[in-house]
Short mmCIF file of C-alpha atoms in Angstrom, two decimals:
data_model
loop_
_atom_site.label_atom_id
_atom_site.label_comp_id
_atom_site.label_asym_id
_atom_site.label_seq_id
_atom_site.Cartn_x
_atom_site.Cartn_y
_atom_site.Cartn_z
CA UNK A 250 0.00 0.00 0.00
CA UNK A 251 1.49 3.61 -0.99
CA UNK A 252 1.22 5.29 2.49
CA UNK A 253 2.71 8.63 0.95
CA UNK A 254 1.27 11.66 1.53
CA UNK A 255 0.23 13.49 -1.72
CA UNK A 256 -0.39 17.04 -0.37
CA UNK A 257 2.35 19.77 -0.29
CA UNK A 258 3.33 20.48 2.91
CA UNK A 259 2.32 23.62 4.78
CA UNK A 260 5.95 25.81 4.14
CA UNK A 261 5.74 24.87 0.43
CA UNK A 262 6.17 27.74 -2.23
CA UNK A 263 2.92 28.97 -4.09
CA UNK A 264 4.10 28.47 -7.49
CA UNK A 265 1.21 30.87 -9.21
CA UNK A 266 0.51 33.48 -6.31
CA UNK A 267 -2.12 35.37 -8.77
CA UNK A 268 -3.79 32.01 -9.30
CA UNK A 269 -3.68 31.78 -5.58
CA UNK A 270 -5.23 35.90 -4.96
CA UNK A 271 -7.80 35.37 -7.29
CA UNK A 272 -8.80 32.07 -5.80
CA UNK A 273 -9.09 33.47 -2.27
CA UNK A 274 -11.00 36.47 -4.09
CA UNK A 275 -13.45 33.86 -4.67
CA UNK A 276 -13.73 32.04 -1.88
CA UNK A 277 -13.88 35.00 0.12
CA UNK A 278 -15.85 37.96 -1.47
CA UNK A 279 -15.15 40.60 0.87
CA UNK A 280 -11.89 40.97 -0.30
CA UNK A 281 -13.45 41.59 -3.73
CA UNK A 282 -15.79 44.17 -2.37
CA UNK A 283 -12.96 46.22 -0.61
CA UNK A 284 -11.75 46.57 -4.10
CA UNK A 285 -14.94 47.85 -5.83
CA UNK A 286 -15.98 50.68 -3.65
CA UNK A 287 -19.71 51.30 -3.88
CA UNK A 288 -20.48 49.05 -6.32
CA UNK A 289 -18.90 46.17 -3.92
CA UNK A 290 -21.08 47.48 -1.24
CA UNK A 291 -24.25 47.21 -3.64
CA UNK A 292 -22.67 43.34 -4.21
CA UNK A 293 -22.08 42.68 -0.80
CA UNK A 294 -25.41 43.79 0.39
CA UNK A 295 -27.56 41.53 -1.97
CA UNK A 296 -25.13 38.62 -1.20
CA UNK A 297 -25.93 38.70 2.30
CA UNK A 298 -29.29 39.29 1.60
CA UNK A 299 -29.54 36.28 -0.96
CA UNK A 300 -27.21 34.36 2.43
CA UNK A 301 -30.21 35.62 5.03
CA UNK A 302 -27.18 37.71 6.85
CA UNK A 303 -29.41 40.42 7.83
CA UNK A 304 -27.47 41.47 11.28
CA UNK A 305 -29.04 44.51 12.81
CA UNK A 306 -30.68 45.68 9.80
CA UNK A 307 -34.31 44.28 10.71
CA UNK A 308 -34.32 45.99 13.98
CA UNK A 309 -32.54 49.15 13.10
CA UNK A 310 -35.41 49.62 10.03
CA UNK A 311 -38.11 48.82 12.97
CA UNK A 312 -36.90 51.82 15.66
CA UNK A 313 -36.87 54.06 12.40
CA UNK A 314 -40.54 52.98 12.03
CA UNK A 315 -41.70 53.25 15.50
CA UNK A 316 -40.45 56.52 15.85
CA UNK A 317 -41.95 57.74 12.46
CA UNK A 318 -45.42 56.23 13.46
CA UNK A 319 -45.33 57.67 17.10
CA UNK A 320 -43.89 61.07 16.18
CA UNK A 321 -46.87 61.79 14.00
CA UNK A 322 -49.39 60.53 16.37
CA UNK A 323 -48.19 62.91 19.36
CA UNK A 324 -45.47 65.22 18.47
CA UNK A 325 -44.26 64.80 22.38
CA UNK A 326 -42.62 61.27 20.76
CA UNK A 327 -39.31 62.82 20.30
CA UNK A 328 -39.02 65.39 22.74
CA UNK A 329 -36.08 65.41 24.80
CA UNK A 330 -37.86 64.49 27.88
CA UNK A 331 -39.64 61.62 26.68
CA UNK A 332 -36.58 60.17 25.07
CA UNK A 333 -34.74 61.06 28.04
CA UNK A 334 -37.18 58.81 30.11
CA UNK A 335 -37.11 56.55 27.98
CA UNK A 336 -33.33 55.78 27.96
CA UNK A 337 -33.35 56.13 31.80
CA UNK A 338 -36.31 53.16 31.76
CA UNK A 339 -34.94 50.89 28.86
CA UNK A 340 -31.70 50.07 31.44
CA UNK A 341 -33.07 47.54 33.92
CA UNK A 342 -34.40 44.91 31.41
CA UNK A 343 -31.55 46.30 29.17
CA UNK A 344 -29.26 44.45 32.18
CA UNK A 345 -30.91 41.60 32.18
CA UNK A 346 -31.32 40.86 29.21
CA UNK A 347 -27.27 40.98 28.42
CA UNK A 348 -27.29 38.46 31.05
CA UNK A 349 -30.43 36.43 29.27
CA UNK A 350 -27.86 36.97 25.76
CA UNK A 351 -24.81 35.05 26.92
CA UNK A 352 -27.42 31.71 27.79
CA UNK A 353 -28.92 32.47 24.85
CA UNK A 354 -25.85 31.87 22.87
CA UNK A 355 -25.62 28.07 24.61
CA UNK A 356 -28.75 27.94 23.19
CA UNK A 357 -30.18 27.73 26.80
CA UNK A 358 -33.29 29.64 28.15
CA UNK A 359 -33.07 31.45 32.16
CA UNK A 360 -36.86 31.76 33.49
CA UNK A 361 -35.72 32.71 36.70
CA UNK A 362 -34.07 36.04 36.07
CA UNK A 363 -37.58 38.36 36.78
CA UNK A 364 -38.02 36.53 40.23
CA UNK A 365 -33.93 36.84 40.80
CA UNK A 366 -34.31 40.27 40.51
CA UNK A 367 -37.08 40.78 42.64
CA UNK A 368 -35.28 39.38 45.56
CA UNK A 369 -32.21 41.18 44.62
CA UNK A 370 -34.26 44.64 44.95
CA UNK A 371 -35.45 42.74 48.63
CA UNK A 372 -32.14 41.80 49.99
CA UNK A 373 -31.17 45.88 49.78
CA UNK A 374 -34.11 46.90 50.94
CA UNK A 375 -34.11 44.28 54.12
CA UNK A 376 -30.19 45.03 54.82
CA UNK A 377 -30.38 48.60 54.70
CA UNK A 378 -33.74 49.71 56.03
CA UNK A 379 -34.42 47.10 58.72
CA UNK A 380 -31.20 45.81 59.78
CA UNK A 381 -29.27 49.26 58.79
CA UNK A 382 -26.53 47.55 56.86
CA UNK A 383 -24.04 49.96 54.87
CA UNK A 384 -25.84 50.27 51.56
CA UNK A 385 -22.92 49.93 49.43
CA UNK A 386 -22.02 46.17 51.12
CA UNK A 387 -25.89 45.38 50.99
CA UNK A 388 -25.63 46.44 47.16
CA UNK A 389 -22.49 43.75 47.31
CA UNK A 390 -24.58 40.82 49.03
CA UNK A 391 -27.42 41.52 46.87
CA UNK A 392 -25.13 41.05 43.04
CA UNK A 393 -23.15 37.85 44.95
CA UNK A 394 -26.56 36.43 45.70
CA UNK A 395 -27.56 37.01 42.15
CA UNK A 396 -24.10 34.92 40.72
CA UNK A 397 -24.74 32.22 43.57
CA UNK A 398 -28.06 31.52 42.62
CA UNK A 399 -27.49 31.44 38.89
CA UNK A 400 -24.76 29.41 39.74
CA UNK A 401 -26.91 27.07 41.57
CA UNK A 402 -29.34 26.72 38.33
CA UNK A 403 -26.10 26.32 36.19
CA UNK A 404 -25.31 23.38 38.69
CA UNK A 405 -28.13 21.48 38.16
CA UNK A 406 -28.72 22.00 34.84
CA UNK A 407 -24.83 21.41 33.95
CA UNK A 408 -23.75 18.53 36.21
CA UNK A 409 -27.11 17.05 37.23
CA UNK A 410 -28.11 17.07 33.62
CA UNK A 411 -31.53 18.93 34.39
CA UNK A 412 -33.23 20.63 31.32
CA UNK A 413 -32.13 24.09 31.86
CA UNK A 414 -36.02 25.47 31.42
CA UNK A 415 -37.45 23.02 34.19
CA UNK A 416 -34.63 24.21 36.58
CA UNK A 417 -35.03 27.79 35.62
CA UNK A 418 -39.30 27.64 35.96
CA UNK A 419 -38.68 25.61 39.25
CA UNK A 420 -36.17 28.71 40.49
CA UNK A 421 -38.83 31.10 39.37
CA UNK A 422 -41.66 29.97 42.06
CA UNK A 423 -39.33 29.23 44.72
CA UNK A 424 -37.25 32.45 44.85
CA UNK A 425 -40.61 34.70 44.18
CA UNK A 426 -41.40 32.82 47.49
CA UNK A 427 -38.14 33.90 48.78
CA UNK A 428 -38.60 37.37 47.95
CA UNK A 429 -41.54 37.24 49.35
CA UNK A 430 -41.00 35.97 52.42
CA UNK A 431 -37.97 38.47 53.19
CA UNK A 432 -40.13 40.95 52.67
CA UNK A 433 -42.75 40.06 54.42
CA UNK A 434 -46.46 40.62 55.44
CA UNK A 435 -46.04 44.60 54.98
CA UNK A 436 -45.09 43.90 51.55
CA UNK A 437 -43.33 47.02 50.95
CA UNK A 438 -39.79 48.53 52.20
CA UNK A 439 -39.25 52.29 50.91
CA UNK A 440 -35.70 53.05 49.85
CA UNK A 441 -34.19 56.23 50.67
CA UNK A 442 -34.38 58.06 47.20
CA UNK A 443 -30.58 59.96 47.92
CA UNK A 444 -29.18 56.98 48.40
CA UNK A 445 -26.82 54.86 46.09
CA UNK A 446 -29.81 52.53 44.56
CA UNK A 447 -32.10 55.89 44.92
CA UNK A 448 -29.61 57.81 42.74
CA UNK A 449 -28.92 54.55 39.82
CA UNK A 450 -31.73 56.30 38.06
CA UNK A 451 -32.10 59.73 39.43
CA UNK A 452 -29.22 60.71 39.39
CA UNK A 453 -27.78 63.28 35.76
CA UNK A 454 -24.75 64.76 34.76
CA UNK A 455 -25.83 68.59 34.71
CA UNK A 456 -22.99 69.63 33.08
CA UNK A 457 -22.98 69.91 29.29
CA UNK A 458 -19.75 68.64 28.44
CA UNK A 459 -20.30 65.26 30.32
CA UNK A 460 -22.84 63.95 27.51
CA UNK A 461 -20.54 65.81 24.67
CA UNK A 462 -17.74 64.12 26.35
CA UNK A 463 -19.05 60.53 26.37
CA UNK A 464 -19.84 61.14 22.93
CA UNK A 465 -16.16 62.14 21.47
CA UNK A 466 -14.86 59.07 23.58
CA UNK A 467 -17.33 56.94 21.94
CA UNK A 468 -16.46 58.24 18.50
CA UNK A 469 -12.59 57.80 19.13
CA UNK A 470 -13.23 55.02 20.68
CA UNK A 471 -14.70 53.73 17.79
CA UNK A 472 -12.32 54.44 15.39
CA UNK A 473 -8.97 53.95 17.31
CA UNK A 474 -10.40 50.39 17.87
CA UNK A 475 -11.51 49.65 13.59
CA UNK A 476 -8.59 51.07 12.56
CA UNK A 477 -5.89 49.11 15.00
CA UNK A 478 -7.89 46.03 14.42
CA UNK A 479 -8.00 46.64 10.65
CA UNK A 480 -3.96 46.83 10.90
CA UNK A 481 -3.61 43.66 12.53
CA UNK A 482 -6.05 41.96 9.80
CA UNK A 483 -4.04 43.34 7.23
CA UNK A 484 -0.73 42.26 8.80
CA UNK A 485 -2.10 39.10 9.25
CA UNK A 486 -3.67 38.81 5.30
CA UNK A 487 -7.11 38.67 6.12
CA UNK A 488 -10.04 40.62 4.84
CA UNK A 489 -10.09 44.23 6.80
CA UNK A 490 -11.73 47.37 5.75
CA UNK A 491 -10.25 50.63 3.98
CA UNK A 492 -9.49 53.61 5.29
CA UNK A 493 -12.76 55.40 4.07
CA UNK A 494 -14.73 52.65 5.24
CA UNK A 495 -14.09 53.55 8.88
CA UNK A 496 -14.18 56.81 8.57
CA UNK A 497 -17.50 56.91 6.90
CA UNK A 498 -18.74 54.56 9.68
CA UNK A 499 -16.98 56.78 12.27
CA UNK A 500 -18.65 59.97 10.83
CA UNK A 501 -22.21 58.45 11.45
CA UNK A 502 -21.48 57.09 15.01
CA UNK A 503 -20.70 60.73 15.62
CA UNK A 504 -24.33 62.01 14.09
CA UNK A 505 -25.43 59.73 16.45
CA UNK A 506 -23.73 60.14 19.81
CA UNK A 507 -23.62 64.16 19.28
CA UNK A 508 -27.23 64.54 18.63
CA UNK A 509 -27.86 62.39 21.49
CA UNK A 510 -25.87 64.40 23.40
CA UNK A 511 -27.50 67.65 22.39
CA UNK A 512 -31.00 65.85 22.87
CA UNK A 513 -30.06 64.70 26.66
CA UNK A 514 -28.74 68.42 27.49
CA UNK A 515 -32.16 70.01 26.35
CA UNK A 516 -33.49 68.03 29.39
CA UNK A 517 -32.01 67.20 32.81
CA UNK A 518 -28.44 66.25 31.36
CA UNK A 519 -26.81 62.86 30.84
CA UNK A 520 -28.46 60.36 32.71
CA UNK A 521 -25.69 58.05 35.16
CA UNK A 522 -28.19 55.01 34.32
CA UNK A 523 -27.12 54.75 30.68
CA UNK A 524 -23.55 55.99 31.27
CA UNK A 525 -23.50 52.20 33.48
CA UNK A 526 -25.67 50.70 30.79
CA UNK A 527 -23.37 51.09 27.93
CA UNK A 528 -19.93 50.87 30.01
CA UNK A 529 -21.69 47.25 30.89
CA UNK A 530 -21.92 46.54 26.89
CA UNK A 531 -18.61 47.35 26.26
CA UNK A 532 -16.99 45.42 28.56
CA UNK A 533 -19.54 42.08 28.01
CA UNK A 534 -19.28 42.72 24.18
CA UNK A 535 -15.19 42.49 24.37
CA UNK A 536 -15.47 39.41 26.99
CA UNK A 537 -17.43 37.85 24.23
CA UNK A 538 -15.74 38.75 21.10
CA UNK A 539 -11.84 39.25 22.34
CA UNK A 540 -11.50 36.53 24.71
CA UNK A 541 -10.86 32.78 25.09
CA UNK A 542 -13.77 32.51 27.22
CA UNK A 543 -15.96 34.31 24.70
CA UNK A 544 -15.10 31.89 22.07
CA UNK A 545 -15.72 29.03 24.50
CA UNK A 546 -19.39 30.05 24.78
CA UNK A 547 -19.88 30.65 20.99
CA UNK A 548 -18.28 26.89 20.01
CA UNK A 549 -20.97 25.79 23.18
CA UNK A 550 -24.06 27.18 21.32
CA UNK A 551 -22.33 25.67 18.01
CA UNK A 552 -22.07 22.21 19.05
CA UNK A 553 -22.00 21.24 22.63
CA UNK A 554 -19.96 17.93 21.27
CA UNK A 555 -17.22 19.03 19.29
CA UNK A 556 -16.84 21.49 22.14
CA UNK A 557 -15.94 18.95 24.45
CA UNK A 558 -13.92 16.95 21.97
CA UNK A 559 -11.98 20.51 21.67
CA UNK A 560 -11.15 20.21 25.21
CA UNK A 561 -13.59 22.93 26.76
CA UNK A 562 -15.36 22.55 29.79
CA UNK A 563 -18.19 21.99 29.36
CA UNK A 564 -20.01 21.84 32.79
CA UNK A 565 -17.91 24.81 34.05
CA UNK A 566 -18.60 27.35 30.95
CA UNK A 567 -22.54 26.77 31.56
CA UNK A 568 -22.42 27.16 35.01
CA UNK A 569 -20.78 30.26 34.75
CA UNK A 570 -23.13 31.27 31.96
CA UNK A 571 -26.25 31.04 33.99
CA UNK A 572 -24.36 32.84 36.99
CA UNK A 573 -23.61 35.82 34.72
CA UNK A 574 -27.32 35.24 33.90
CA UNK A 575 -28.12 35.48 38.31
CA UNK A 576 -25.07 38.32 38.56
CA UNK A 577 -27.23 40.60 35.59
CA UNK A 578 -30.52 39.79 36.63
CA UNK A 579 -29.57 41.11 40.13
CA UNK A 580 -28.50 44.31 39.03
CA UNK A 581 -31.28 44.65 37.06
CA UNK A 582 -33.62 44.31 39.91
CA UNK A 583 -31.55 47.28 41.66
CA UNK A 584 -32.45 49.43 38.84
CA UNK A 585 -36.26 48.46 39.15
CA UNK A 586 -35.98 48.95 42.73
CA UNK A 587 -33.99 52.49 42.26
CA UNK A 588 -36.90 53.09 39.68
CA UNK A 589 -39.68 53.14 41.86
CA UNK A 590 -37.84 53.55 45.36
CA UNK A 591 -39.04 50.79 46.88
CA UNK A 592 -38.72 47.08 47.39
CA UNK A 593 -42.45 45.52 46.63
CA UNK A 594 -44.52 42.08 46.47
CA UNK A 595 -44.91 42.86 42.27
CA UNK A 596 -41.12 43.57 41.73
CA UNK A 597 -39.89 40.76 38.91
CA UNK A 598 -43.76 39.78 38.12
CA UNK A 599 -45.64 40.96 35.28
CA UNK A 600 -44.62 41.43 32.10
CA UNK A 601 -41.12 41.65 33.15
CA UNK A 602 -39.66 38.38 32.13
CA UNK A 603 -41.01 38.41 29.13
CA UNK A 604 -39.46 42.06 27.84
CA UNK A 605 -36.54 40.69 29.14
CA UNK A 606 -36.12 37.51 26.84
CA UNK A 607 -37.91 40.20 23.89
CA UNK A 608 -35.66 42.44 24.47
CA UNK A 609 -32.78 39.69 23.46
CA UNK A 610 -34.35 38.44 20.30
CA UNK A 611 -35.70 41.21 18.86
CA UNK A 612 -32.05 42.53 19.09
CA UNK A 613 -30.77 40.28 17.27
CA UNK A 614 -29.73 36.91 19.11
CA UNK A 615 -30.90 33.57 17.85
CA UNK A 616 -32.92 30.99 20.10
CA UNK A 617 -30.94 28.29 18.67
CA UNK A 618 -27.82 29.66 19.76
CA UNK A 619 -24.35 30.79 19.10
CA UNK A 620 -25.51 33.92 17.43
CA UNK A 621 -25.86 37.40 18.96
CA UNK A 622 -23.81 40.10 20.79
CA UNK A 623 -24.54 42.06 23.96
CA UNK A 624 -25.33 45.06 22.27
CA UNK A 625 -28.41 43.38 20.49
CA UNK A 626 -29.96 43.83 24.48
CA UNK A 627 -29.65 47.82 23.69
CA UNK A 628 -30.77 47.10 20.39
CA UNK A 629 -34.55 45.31 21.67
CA UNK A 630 -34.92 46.83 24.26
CA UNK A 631 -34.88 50.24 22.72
CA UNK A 632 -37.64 48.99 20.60
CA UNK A 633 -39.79 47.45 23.73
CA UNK A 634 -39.87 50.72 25.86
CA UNK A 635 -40.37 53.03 22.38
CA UNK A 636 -43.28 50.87 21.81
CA UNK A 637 -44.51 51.01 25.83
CA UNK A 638 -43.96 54.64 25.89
CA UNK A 639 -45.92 55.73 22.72
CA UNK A 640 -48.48 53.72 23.32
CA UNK A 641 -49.03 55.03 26.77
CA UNK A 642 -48.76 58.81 25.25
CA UNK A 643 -51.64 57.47 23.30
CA UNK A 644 -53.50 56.03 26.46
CA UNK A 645 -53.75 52.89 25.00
CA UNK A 646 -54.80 49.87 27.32
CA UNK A 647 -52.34 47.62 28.45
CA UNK A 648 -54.00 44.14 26.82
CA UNK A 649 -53.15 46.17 23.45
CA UNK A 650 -49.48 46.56 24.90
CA UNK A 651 -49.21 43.35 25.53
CA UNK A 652 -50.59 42.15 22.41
CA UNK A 653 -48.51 44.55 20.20
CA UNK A 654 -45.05 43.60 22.09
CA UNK A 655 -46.28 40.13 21.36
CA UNK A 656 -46.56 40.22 17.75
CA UNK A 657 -43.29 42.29 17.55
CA UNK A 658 -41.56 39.10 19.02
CA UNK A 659 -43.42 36.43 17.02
CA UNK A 660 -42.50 38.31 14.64
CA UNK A 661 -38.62 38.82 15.04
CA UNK A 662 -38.50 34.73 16.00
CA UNK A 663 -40.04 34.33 12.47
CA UNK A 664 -36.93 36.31 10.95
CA UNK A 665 -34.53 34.53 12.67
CA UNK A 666 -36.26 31.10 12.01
CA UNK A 667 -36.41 31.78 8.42
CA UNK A 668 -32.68 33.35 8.27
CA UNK A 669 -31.24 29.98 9.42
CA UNK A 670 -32.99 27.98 6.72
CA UNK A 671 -31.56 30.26 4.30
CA UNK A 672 -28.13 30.31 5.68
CA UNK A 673 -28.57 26.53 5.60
CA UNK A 674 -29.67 26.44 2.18
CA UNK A 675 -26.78 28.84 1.28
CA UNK A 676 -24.14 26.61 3.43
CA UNK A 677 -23.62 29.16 6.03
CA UNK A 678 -25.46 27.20 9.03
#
């Protein structure tokens, strides 16, 4: 038998190397549209289209609709208050659902998070008012006993082997019980409104330049990042973006950020709530995208098999998962309590849960798993409280609400149901 191996070995001399260009050209047709300017663009565009890659683009389009539709039913839409309000409000599902995102990628659902962050809202309120705890360490005890109980769901669902939604419905009753029961037959602990939770969303940055500030950071942020990465893709030989390209993105992030800016200083200032929100998306989005741990919980969502075969850990990357899951959730339920000043019966019931899980999808991350990024939570839940807070300028009932934030969702799990058969049928999935 002739054992010898037939295939040039990896150091071996390309003897064509424009054979070899144009043949990556086709295999990989970015590199074609850096070369064709607009016309590339146009190209690129319909193949992703033709690929069901639509990204952001569904949900973007949708917030340009809702605000178009609202602003010309009451022009008080797009004033600077309302928006104001309605960044301050968008930030406590906003945090959980970047936890609900990362066990979204395992392709993993967390019921548990509404009633987690009604007992996180209880623990403060118990420490600090009734046993007069320093608030900062009862803020502490209250985020650990978020990550310990999500770690306790990742336990059983990890190493027991426990379907992750029957742990996560069973951790719903019992710690609404538990919140419940610390707080209660009064039912209701006031929190002292100057205090740290008070001031999560109370609390603005008067000064002009704090909101202009945040918004040239952002910008060079932006671009110091593309344009270092682009280097090292282009060191490396791999597909990265020209010059123009960056800058032309970089110009429209500022449009953005500025006339936020501008809009946030025609009210009360720039509120610390979303200065929190979006320093948590940064950091989760580069945890995600730039680490090892990151790419551990993408290959997860992939395939939980060849994951293991890769030498991951399997049981220890879940259970960490659904602690960042606890760890969000209970910060979230500090905003709700900051929010309404109080510690109550109600906090983490309702609707809650399910804005929270909305607010994921409609952003932009699958059900089935290893697709999304953290800043699809800003994304959703953008369009959840848009759509709560024109409605309400409307006075329309609350059924309606519910019915209209219910057929947004259907209809973004639609989209991403009928994106993965096309990705399929085009090879991508």
């Amino acid at each position: 038998m002739n054992t010898e191996k037939t295939s040039a070995p990896h150091d071996a001399p390309v003897v064509n190397p424009e054979a070899a260009h144009d043949a990556l050209t086709a295999v990989d047709p970015r590199l074609l549209v850096r070369e064709q300017g607009l016309a590339g663009y146009v190209s690129e565009f319909k193949r992703k289209m033709h690929a069901g890659d639509l990204g952001s683009m569904p949900v973007v389009v949708g917030l340009i609709l809702i605000c178009v539709i609202f602003q010309s039913m009451n022009s008080q839409f797009l004033s600077a208050q309302n928006l104001s309000n309605i960044a301050v409000t968008m930030v406590a599902t906003g945090m959980m659902a970047v936890g609900i995102i990362f066990v979204l990628l395992l392709g993993e659902i967390d019921l548990s998070v509404g009633s987690v962050s009604g007992v996180s809202g209880a623990i403060v309120a118990v420490l600090t008012v009734t046993h007069g705890m320093n608030e900062w360490l009862a803020v502490l005890v209250a985020i650990v006993s978020g990550a310990a109980i999500g770690a306790i769901h990742g336990f059983f669902f990890a190493r027991i082997g426990a379907p992750a939604f029957a742990v996560t419905l069973a951790g719903l009753l019992f710690w609404l019980g538990f919140m419940l029961q610390l707080l209660g037959d009064q039912g209701t602990i006031n929190l002292d409104s100057d205090g740290i939770v008070g001031k999560l969303t109370t609390y603005y940055f008067s000064d002009v330049a704090a909101a202009y500030g945040l918004a040239a950071v952002a910008v060079a942020g932006f671009f110091l990042s593309s344009f270092f990465d682009n280097r090292r893709r282009a060191a490396a030989g791999i597909p990265s973006r020209p010059l123009v390209d960056i800058v032309v993105r970089t110009v429209l992030l500022a449009v953005v950020a500025f006339a936020a800016a501008a809009m946030f200083n025609q009210y009360k200032g720039l509120p610390l709530a979303l200065v929190l929100f979006l320093a948590v998306l940064v950091i989760t989005d580069f945890v995600l995208r730039r680490t090892t741990y990151g790419r551990k919980i993408f290959a997860l969502g992939g395939s939980v098999e060849a994951s293991r075969r890769a030498g991951i850990n399997v049981t220890a990357v879940r259970v960490s998962v659904f602690a960042i899951a606890g760890t969000f959730a209970a910060v979230g339920g500090l905003f709700w309590a900051s929010k309404i000043a109080a510690a109550n019966q109600s906090a983490g019931a309702g609707d809650l849960l399910m804005n929270v899980i909305a607010a994921a999808v409609i952003g932009g991350t699958s059900l089935f798993g290893g697709r999304g990024r953290t800043w699809n939570a800003l994304l959703g839940v953008m369009v959840i409280v848009s759509i709560q807070y024109g409605l309400a300028l409307e006075s329309i009932a609350t059924p309606i609400q519910y019915m209209i934030t219910g057929g947004v969702l259907l209809a973004t799990v639609v989209i991403d149901s009928v994106t993965r058969k096309t990705q399929r049928t085009a090879g991508r999935a």
